[in-house]
Amino acid sequence: MTSLTALLSVSDKTGVLAFARELSALGVKLLSTGGTAKLLADAGLPVTEVADHTGFPEMLDGRVKTLHPTIHGGLLARRDVPEHMAALATHGIPTIDLLVVNLYPFEATVAKPGCTLEDAIENIDIGGPAMVRSAAKNWQDVAVLTDATQYAKVLAELSADGAVSRVTKFALSVAAFNRIAAYDGAISDYLSSLSLASEDTAATPGTAPARSEFPGQFNARFVKLQDLRYGENPHQAAAFYRELNPVPGSLVTAKQLQGKALSYNNIADSDAAWECVKSFGGGDANADASSAANAAAACVIVKHANPCGVAVAATPAQAYAKAFKTDPTSAFGGIIAFNRELDGEAAALVAKQFVEVLMAPGFTPDALAIFKGKPNTRLLQIALPTAGTSAWSQGRNAKDMKRVGSGLLIQSADNHEMTLADLKVVSIKQPTPAQMNDLLFAWKVAKYVKSNAIVFCGGGMTLGVGAGQMSRVDSARIAGIKAQNAGLGLAGSAVASDAFFPFRDGLDVVIDAGAVSVIQPGGSMRDDEVIGAANERGIAMVLTGVRHFRH
C-alpha cells in the first residue's frame, strides 16, 4: 500500500478507536486533534497532533486549529495537476488522503429544553465543515468519512486493494455534502426562529431566547428512498423521500416483504391507512385501559386516501370481516392495515379479495405462506410502538406540509389527543356508555376522512362513510347511501362530523337515516339551532371543541 495519511477529528467518537487501530495496522499515518488525538494516544496508537503537523498552535479556545494552509492544502491539492503538487513541495505540505470528521452536535444541542443562545453558538462547527468541503470537493484524491457507518466499507477496500475505490470516494463525497447541507440547514432553522426582544436579550448569559415554531427560513431535509415508475398519473415523474430522522412507526420505516414496487398512489393510500390504524393503538390490552378500542385488533381499509371500512374486534380476522362489510365494492383493490400481527385466519380472509398493499406490525408464517401465492400483493411490515409509551407519542409527524403554487403551507400536525374530559354533552338526552363508545370510535375515524366528512358507526365498525363533498348535507346523504348499498342498517347508529353543522339540515339527514347520537366540534353561529334540532328529534349530541378538516 502506498503510504497514506488520515486526519481524524470527531465529536462523536463511536467506533473511531477501532477504525484508527485498523488504519494504523495497514500503515496509514494518523493525524488528529484535541480529544480524538488523546483517545488515540491513550490507546497506544502513533498519532501526530495537528498543531505539531502545522507548526501552529490551537487558539481561541480551539476555534482555530485546522483552519490552516497545511491542512487545506493537503486536502485540496489535485494529485493529477503538477502545479498543485509543486506548490505542496515548495511549502512542505504533505497530502492528506483520508478525512474522518463528524461535526459538533448542533442539532442535539438546540433540541434540548432551555438551550441557551451561547450553547447553540458554541456548537456551530467551523473547522469541521471547512475540512469536509475541501475533502469532498477533491473527492478523486481524498476519501471523506462523515459517519461511523462508513468505516467498515473503507477498511474493507483498503485491506483488499490498498486504496479506496473511485466509486466509493464519490459516494462518500455526496454523503459529505449532504451532511453539510443538513447541518447548515439546521443552523439556519434555529437562528431564524429566534426572537430577541432587545440587545440585552442576546447578551445576557444563560438566556434561552424565545423561538418561533416556524423559522424565518424553512430548510427541508429529505433523503430519497426510491424512484417511482410514475406519479399520481402516468405522465408525471415521481420519487419517494423520507425525513433524515423519521418518526418511529411511520410508513417510511416499513420493510417490504414481498410484492411489486410501490407506486405513488400506493404510498399515499398506505400512509392514510397506516396513520388511521395507528390511532387505535398496538392491540395491547394494557396500553390504554380507558378505551376498549385500544384493547382490540383494528383493521382499516382505504381507497383513494379515504377509509372505506374501519373496525375493531377481538381478532384481526373479525376486525377485517367487519371492516369489509362497510363497503365491499370500494374495498376491491384497496389498501389494508392492521394494528396487530396478521395471522393465518385473517390472511385467508383477506386473500379472497384483490389487495394492493397489506400492512401489519408482523406476519405469522401461516400468513406469509398464504400470500406467497399472490406475489403481486405488497406486504409491508412496520414496527408499531406500544400505545401509552414515549415511543408512541413520538411516532407522529410534528409538522404537515402542502405545496401551493410556488409556496409552501406548513402547520403543526393534527395530533390533538381527545379525552373524555374534553367532551361536552349539550343535548337533553345523554348518551349511554355504549353510544359514547360508538361516538368516540366514529370521531377517531372521521379524523382520517377527507372533509366534508360524515361517518356512521355502530358496534365497533363503520356503517357508512361520506367523504370529500362540497356540502356536508351531501356527505351525510352519501354515507347513508353507502350503508344502504352494503345492506347495513343505520338504526341506533352514532355519527361523527369532522366540523360543525352550519345548519340543521345535515343533522336532520343523519337522524332520518337512523342515527341516535352525534359527535361534532360545535362552534357554529347556529349551534343553538342545531342543538335545538337534536333535542327536538330526541338524540344525544356531544361537542368536542376541536375540528378535523382534512383537505
Coordinates of C-alpha atoms in Angstrom, one line a residue, residues 18-482:
A18 CA -11.2 0.6 16.4
F19 CA -11.2 2.3 13.0
A20 CA -7.9 4.1 13.7
R21 CA -6.4 0.9 15.0
E22 CA -7.1 -0.8 11.8
L23 CA -5.8 2.1 9.7
S24 CA -2.6 2.1 11.7
A25 CA -2.2 -1.6 11.2
L26 CA -2.4 -1.0 7.5
G27 CA 0.4 1.5 7.7
V28 CA -1.7 4.7 7.5
K29 CA -0.2 7.7 9.2
L30 CA -2.6 9.2 11.8
L31 CA -3.2 12.9 12.3
S32 CA -5.7 14.1 14.9
T33 CA -6.9 17.0 17.1
G34 CA -7.9 17.5 20.7
G35 CA -9.9 14.8 22.4
T36 CA -9.7 12.5 19.4
A37 CA -5.9 12.7 19.5
K38 CA -5.8 12.0 23.2
L39 CA -8.1 9.0 22.8
L40 CA -5.8 7.5 20.1
A41 CA -2.6 8.3 22.0
D42 CA -4.0 6.8 25.3
A43 CA -4.7 3.6 23.3
G44 CA -1.0 3.5 22.3
L45 CA -1.5 4.4 18.7
P46 CA 1.1 6.5 16.9
V47 CA -0.7 9.8 16.3
T48 CA 0.5 13.3 15.4
E49 CA -1.3 16.3 16.8
V50 CA -2.5 18.8 14.1
A51 CA -0.7 21.6 15.9
D52 CA 2.6 19.7 15.5
H53 CA 1.8 19.0 11.9
T54 CA 1.0 22.6 11.0
G55 CA 3.5 24.2 13.4
F56 CA 0.8 26.5 14.6
P57 CA -0.9 26.0 18.0
E58 CA -4.6 25.8 18.6
M59 CA -6.0 29.2 19.6
L60 CA -9.2 31.0 20.6
D61 CA -10.4 28.1 22.8
G62 CA -10.0 25.6 20.0
R63 CA -12.0 27.7 17.5
V64 CA -8.9 27.8 15.2
K65 CA -6.9 24.6 14.8
T66 CA -7.5 23.1 11.4
L67 CA -8.1 26.4 9.5
H68 CA -4.5 26.3 8.1
P69 CA -3.0 26.0 4.6
T70 CA -1.1 22.9 5.7
I71 CA -4.4 21.2 6.3
H72 CA -6.5 22.6 3.4
G73 CA -3.6 22.4 1.0
G74 CA -3.1 18.7 1.8
L75 CA -6.8 18.1 1.3
L76 CA -7.4 20.3 -1.8
A77 CA -4.3 19.6 -3.9
R78 CA -5.1 17.7 -7.1
R79 CA -2.6 14.9 -7.5
D80 CA -3.0 15.0 -11.3
V81 CA -2.1 18.7 -11.5
P82 CA 1.7 19.1 -11.5
E83 CA 1.4 22.8 -10.4
H84 CA -0.6 21.7 -7.3
M85 CA 2.0 19.1 -6.3
A86 CA 4.8 21.5 -6.9
A87 CA 3.2 24.1 -4.7
L88 CA 2.9 21.5 -1.9
A89 CA 6.6 20.6 -2.3
T90 CA 7.6 24.2 -2.2
H91 CA 5.8 24.8 1.1
G92 CA 6.5 21.4 2.6
I93 CA 2.8 20.4 2.8
P94 CA 2.1 16.6 2.9
T95 CA -1.1 15.3 1.2
I96 CA -4.0 14.1 3.3
D97 CA -5.7 11.1 1.8
L98 CA -8.5 10.3 4.3
L99 CA -10.5 12.7 6.3
V100 CA -12.6 11.4 9.2
V101 CA -14.8 14.1 10.6
N102 CA -18.2 14.4 12.3
L103 CA -19.5 17.7 13.4
Y104 CA -20.3 19.4 16.7
P105 CA -23.7 18.2 17.9
F106 CA -25.6 21.3 17.0
E107 CA -28.9 19.6 16.3
A108 CA -28.9 17.7 19.6
T109 CA -27.9 20.8 21.5
V110 CA -30.7 23.1 20.3
A111 CA -33.2 20.2 20.7
K112 CA -32.6 20.3 24.5
P113 CA -35.2 22.3 26.5
G114 CA -33.8 25.6 27.7
C115 CA -30.9 25.6 25.3
T116 CA -29.2 29.0 25.6
L117 CA -28.0 31.0 22.6
E118 CA -24.5 30.8 23.9
D119 CA -24.6 27.0 23.9
A120 CA -26.1 26.9 20.4
I121 CA -23.4 29.2 19.1
E122 CA -20.6 27.3 20.6
N123 CA -21.9 24.1 19.0
I124 CA -21.7 25.6 15.5
D125 CA -18.7 23.8 13.9
I126 CA -16.5 25.9 11.6
G127 CA -13.3 23.9 11.1
G128 CA -15.1 20.6 10.6
P129 CA -17.4 21.7 7.7
A130 CA -14.5 23.6 6.1
M131 CA -12.3 20.4 6.0
V132 CA -15.3 18.3 4.9
R133 CA -16.0 20.6 2.0
S134 CA -12.3 20.7 0.9
A135 CA -12.0 16.9 1.0
A136 CA -15.4 16.4 -0.7
K137 CA -14.5 18.8 -3.5
N138 CA -11.3 16.9 -4.1
W139 CA -13.1 13.5 -4.0
Q140 CA -11.0 11.8 -6.6
D141 CA -8.0 12.1 -4.3
V142 CA -9.5 12.2 -0.8
A143 CA -11.9 9.8 0.9
V144 CA -14.0 11.8 3.4
L145 CA -15.9 9.9 6.1
T146 CA -18.6 11.8 8.0
D147 CA -20.4 8.8 9.7
A148 CA -19.3 5.8 11.6
T149 CA -21.4 3.5 9.4
Q150 CA -18.9 4.3 6.6
Y151 CA -15.8 2.9 8.4
A152 CA -16.3 -0.8 7.6
K153 CA -16.5 -0.4 3.8
V154 CA -13.5 1.9 3.6
L155 CA -11.4 -0.5 5.7
A156 CA -12.5 -3.4 3.5
E157 CA -11.3 -1.7 0.4
L158 CA -8.1 -0.5 1.9
S159 CA -7.4 -4.1 3.1
A160 CA -8.2 -5.7 -0.2
D161 CA -6.8 -3.1 -2.7
G162 CA -4.6 -0.7 -0.7
A163 CA -6.9 2.2 -1.8
V164 CA -10.4 3.4 -1.6
S165 CA -12.2 3.0 -4.9
R166 CA -13.3 5.9 -7.1
V167 CA -16.9 4.9 -6.8
T168 CA -16.8 4.8 -3.0
K169 CA -14.9 8.1 -2.8
F170 CA -17.6 9.8 -4.9
A171 CA -20.4 8.3 -2.8
L172 CA -18.6 9.5 0.3
S173 CA -18.3 13.0 -1.2
V174 CA -22.0 13.1 -1.9
A175 CA -22.8 12.0 1.6
A176 CA -20.4 14.6 3.0
F177 CA -22.1 17.5 1.1
N178 CA -25.5 16.2 2.1
R179 CA -24.4 16.2 5.7
I180 CA -23.1 19.8 5.4
A181 CA -26.3 20.9 3.8
A182 CA -28.4 19.3 6.6
Y183 CA -26.1 20.8 9.2
D184 CA -26.2 24.3 7.8
G185 CA -30.0 24.0 7.3
A186 CA -30.4 23.1 11.0
I187 CA -28.4 26.2 12.0
S188 CA -30.4 28.4 9.7
D189 CA -33.7 27.0 11.0
Y190 CA -32.6 27.6 14.6
L191 CA -31.2 31.1 14.2
S192 CA -34.1 32.3 12.0
S193 CA -36.6 31.1 14.6
L194 CA -35.2 33.2 17.4
S195 CA -36.9 36.3 18.7
L196 CA -34.5 38.6 20.6
A197 CA -36.6 41.3 22.2
S198 CA -33.7 43.6 22.8
E199 CA -29.9 43.9 22.5
D200 CA -29.8 42.9 26.2
T201 CA -31.5 39.6 25.5
A202 CA -28.8 38.5 23.1
A203 CA -26.1 39.5 25.5
T204 CA -27.4 38.0 28.7
P205 CA -25.5 34.8 29.6
G206 CA -27.7 31.8 30.2
T207 CA -30.7 33.2 28.4
A208 CA -32.8 30.8 26.4
P209 CA -34.3 33.1 23.7
A210 CA -37.9 32.8 22.6
R211 CA -38.3 30.7 19.5
S212 CA -41.0 30.7 16.8
E213 CA -42.5 27.3 15.9
F214 CA -41.9 28.4 12.3
P215 CA -38.4 29.7 11.3
G216 CA -37.9 32.6 9.1
Q217 CA -36.4 30.3 6.6
F218 CA -37.5 26.7 6.3
N219 CA -34.9 24.2 5.2
A220 CA -36.4 20.9 4.3
R221 CA -34.1 17.9 4.5
F222 CA -35.2 14.6 3.0
V223 CA -33.4 11.5 1.7
K224 CA -34.6 9.7 -1.4
L225 CA -35.8 6.1 -0.7
Q226 CA -36.6 5.2 -4.3
D227 CA -37.6 6.4 -7.8
L228 CA -41.2 5.6 -8.7
R229 CA -42.4 4.4 -12.1
Y230 CA -44.6 7.5 -12.3
G231 CA -46.6 9.8 -10.1
E232 CA -50.3 10.2 -9.5
N233 CA -50.8 9.8 -13.2
P234 CA -48.6 8.0 -15.8
H235 CA -47.4 11.3 -17.4
Q236 CA -45.9 12.5 -14.1
A237 CA -42.5 11.6 -12.8
A238 CA -42.1 10.9 -9.0
A239 CA -39.8 9.7 -6.2
F240 CA -40.3 8.8 -2.6
Y241 CA -38.3 10.5 0.2
R242 CA -38.0 10.3 3.9
E243 CA -37.0 12.7 6.6
L244 CA -33.4 12.5 7.9
N245 CA -34.8 11.3 11.2
P246 CA -38.1 9.6 10.5
V247 CA -40.6 9.3 13.4
P248 CA -40.9 5.7 14.8
G249 CA -43.6 3.6 13.3
S250 CA -44.1 5.7 10.2
L251 CA -44.6 4.4 6.7
V252 CA -41.0 5.2 5.6
T253 CA -39.7 2.7 8.2
A254 CA -41.6 -0.2 6.5
K255 CA -39.9 -3.3 5.4
Q256 CA -41.4 -4.7 2.2
L257 CA -41.6 -8.5 2.5
Q258 CA -43.0 -9.2 -1.0
G259 CA -44.8 -7.8 -4.0
K260 CA -44.2 -5.3 -6.8
A261 CA -42.6 -1.9 -6.2
L262 CA -44.9 0.6 -4.5
S263 CA -46.4 3.2 -6.7
Y264 CA -47.0 6.9 -5.9
N265 CA -50.7 6.2 -5.1
N266 CA -49.9 3.1 -3.2
I267 CA -47.7 5.1 -0.9
A268 CA -50.2 7.9 -0.4
D269 CA -53.0 5.5 0.3
S270 CA -50.8 3.3 2.5
D271 CA -49.9 6.3 4.6
A272 CA -53.6 7.2 5.1
A273 CA -54.4 3.6 6.2
W274 CA -51.4 3.2 8.5
E275 CA -51.9 6.5 10.2
C276 CA -55.5 5.7 10.8
V277 CA -54.9 2.2 12.2
K278 CA -52.1 3.5 14.4
S279 CA -54.7 5.7 16.2
F280 CA -56.2 2.5 17.6
G281 CA -53.1 1.6 19.5
G282 CA -51.0 -1.5 19.2
G283 CA -53.6 -4.0 20.3
D284 CA -52.1 -4.1 23.8
A285 CA -55.0 -4.6 26.2
N286 CA -52.9 -2.9 29.0
A287 CA -51.8 0.0 26.9
D288 CA -54.9 2.2 27.5
A289 CA -57.4 0.7 29.9
S290 CA -59.7 3.7 29.5
S291 CA -60.5 2.8 25.8
A292 CA -62.0 -0.5 24.7
A293 CA -60.9 0.2 21.2
N294 CA -57.2 0.4 22.2
A295 CA -57.5 -3.1 23.6
A296 CA -58.8 -4.5 20.3
A297 CA -57.5 -5.6 17.0
A298 CA -58.2 -2.9 14.4
C299 CA -58.5 -3.1 10.6
V300 CA -58.6 -0.1 8.2
I301 CA -59.3 -0.4 4.5
V302 CA -58.5 2.7 2.4
K303 CA -59.4 3.5 -1.1
H304 CA -58.3 6.8 -2.8
A305 CA -56.9 8.1 0.6
N306 CA -60.2 7.7 2.4
P307 CA -61.1 4.9 4.9
C308 CA -63.9 2.9 3.3
G309 CA -64.1 0.4 6.2
V310 CA -62.8 0.5 9.7
A311 CA -63.5 -1.9 12.6
V312 CA -62.2 -3.2 15.9
A313 CA -62.8 -6.7 17.2
A314 CA -61.2 -9.4 19.3
T315 CA -59.1 -10.8 16.5
P316 CA -57.6 -9.4 13.2
A317 CA -59.9 -11.8 11.2
Q318 CA -63.0 -10.5 13.0
A319 CA -61.9 -6.9 12.6
Y320 CA -61.3 -7.4 8.8
A321 CA -64.7 -9.1 8.3
K322 CA -66.5 -6.1 10.0
A323 CA -64.4 -3.5 8.1
F324 CA -65.0 -5.2 4.8
K325 CA -68.8 -5.2 5.3
T326 CA -68.9 -1.4 5.3
D327 CA -68.1 -1.1 1.6
P328 CA -67.2 -4.3 -0.2
T329 CA -67.2 -2.6 -3.6
S330 CA -64.7 0.1 -2.7
A331 CA -62.5 -2.5 -0.8
F332 CA -61.6 -4.1 -4.1
G333 CA -58.1 -3.1 -4.9
G334 CA -57.8 -1.3 -1.6
I335 CA -55.0 -0.8 0.9
I336 CA -55.5 -2.7 4.2
A337 CA -53.7 -2.1 7.5
F338 CA -53.8 -4.0 10.8
N339 CA -52.6 -2.9 14.2
R340 CA -51.7 -6.5 15.2
E341 CA -49.7 -9.3 13.7
L342 CA -51.6 -10.8 10.8
D343 CA -52.3 -14.5 11.4
G344 CA -53.3 -17.2 9.0
E345 CA -57.0 -16.9 9.8
A346 CA -57.1 -13.2 8.9
A347 CA -54.8 -13.7 5.9
A348 CA -57.1 -16.4 4.5
L349 CA -60.0 -13.9 4.5
V350 CA -58.0 -11.0 3.1
A351 CA -56.6 -13.2 0.3
K352 CA -60.1 -13.7 -1.1
Q353 CA -60.1 -10.2 -2.4
F354 CA -57.8 -8.2 -4.6
V355 CA -55.5 -6.2 -2.3
E356 CA -52.8 -3.7 -3.5
V357 CA -51.0 -3.3 -0.2
L358 CA -51.3 -5.1 3.1
M359 CA -49.6 -3.7 6.2
A360 CA -49.2 -5.0 9.8
P361 CA -46.6 -5.0 12.6
G362 CA -45.9 -8.6 11.7
F363 CA -47.0 -11.6 9.8
T364 CA -47.1 -15.2 11.0
P365 CA -45.5 -17.9 8.9
D366 CA -49.0 -19.1 8.0
A367 CA -50.0 -15.7 6.8
L368 CA -46.8 -15.4 4.7
A369 CA -47.4 -18.8 3.2
I370 CA -50.9 -17.8 2.1
F371 CA -49.7 -14.6 0.3
K372 CA -46.8 -16.5 -1.3
G373 CA -49.5 -17.5 -3.8
K374 CA -50.2 -13.8 -4.5
P375 CA -46.8 -12.5 -5.4
N376 CA -48.1 -9.1 -6.6
T377 CA -49.6 -8.2 -3.3
R378 CA -47.3 -5.9 -1.5
L379 CA -46.7 -6.9 2.1
L380 CA -45.3 -4.2 4.4
Q381 CA -44.1 -4.9 7.9
I382 CA -43.9 -1.8 10.1
A383 CA -42.9 -1.8 13.8
L384 CA -45.7 -0.2 15.8
P385 CA -44.7 1.5 19.1
T386 CA -46.7 0.3 22.1
A387 CA -49.5 2.7 22.9
G388 CA -49.0 4.7 26.1
T389 CA -45.2 4.7 25.8
S390 CA -42.9 7.6 24.9
A391 CA -42.1 5.9 21.6
W392 CA -45.8 6.0 20.8
S393 CA -46.1 9.7 21.5
Q394 CA -43.0 10.3 19.3
G395 CA -44.4 8.3 16.4
R396 CA -46.2 11.2 14.7
N397 CA -45.2 13.9 12.4
A398 CA -44.7 17.2 14.1
K399 CA -45.5 19.2 11.0
D400 CA -47.7 18.9 7.9
M401 CA -46.7 20.5 4.6
K402 CA -48.6 21.2 1.4
R403 CA -47.4 22.9 -1.8
V404 CA -49.4 25.9 -3.1
G405 CA -48.0 27.1 -6.4
S406 CA -44.5 28.4 -5.7
G407 CA -45.2 28.4 -1.9
L408 CA -45.5 26.0 1.0
L409 CA -48.1 25.8 3.7
I410 CA -46.7 24.4 7.0
Q411 CA -48.7 23.6 10.0
S412 CA -48.4 21.7 13.3
A413 CA -49.8 18.2 12.7
D414 CA -53.3 17.3 13.8
N415 CA -52.1 15.4 16.8
H416 CA -54.8 16.5 19.3
E417 CA -55.4 13.9 21.9
M418 CA -59.1 14.0 22.9
T419 CA -60.1 12.8 26.4
L420 CA -63.5 12.3 27.9
A421 CA -62.9 15.5 29.9
D422 CA -62.8 17.4 26.6
L423 CA -66.4 16.3 25.7
K424 CA -69.4 18.4 26.4
V425 CA -72.9 16.8 26.2
V426 CA -75.2 19.7 25.0
S427 CA -78.4 17.8 24.4
I428 CA -81.1 16.9 26.9
K429 CA -80.7 13.3 26.1
Q430 CA -77.5 11.8 27.5
P431 CA -75.5 9.2 25.5
T432 CA -75.4 5.8 27.0
P433 CA -72.0 4.2 27.7
A434 CA -72.4 2.1 24.5
Q435 CA -73.3 5.1 22.5
M436 CA -70.4 7.0 23.9
N437 CA -68.1 4.2 22.7
D438 CA -69.6 4.4 19.3
L439 CA -69.2 8.1 19.2
L440 CA -65.5 8.0 20.2
F441 CA -64.9 5.3 17.5
A442 CA -66.7 7.4 14.9
W443 CA -64.8 10.5 15.9
K444 CA -61.5 8.7 15.6
V445 CA -62.3 7.5 12.1
A446 CA -63.7 10.9 10.9
K447 CA -60.3 12.5 11.6
Y448 CA -58.9 10.5 8.6
V449 CA -61.8 11.0 6.2
K450 CA -61.5 13.9 3.7
S451 CA -63.6 16.9 4.5
N452 CA -66.5 17.3 4.5
A453 CA -66.7 14.0 6.5
I454 CA -69.7 12.2 7.9
V455 CA -69.1 8.8 9.4
F456 CA -71.9 6.4 10.7
C457 CA -70.7 3.8 13.2
G458 CA -72.0 1.1 15.5
G459 CA -70.7 -1.9 17.3
G460 CA -67.1 -1.1 16.7
M461 CA -67.3 -0.7 12.9
T462 CA -68.1 1.9 10.3
L463 CA -71.5 1.6 8.7
G464 CA -71.4 4.4 6.1
V465 CA -68.8 7.0 5.1
G466 CA -69.4 10.2 3.2
A467 CA -66.2 11.9 2.2
G468 CA -64.8 14.9 0.3
Q469 CA -68.1 16.7 -0.7
M470 CA -68.5 20.4 -1.0
S471 CA -71.7 20.2 1.1
R472 CA -71.9 18.5 4.5
V473 CA -75.5 17.6 3.6
D474 CA -74.3 15.7 0.5
S475 CA -71.7 13.8 2.6
A476 CA -74.4 12.8 5.0
R477 CA -76.6 11.6 2.2
I478 CA -73.8 9.7 0.5
A479 CA -72.9 8.0 3.8
G480 CA -76.5 6.8 4.1
I481 CA -76.5 5.6 0.5
K482 CA -73.2 3.7 1.1

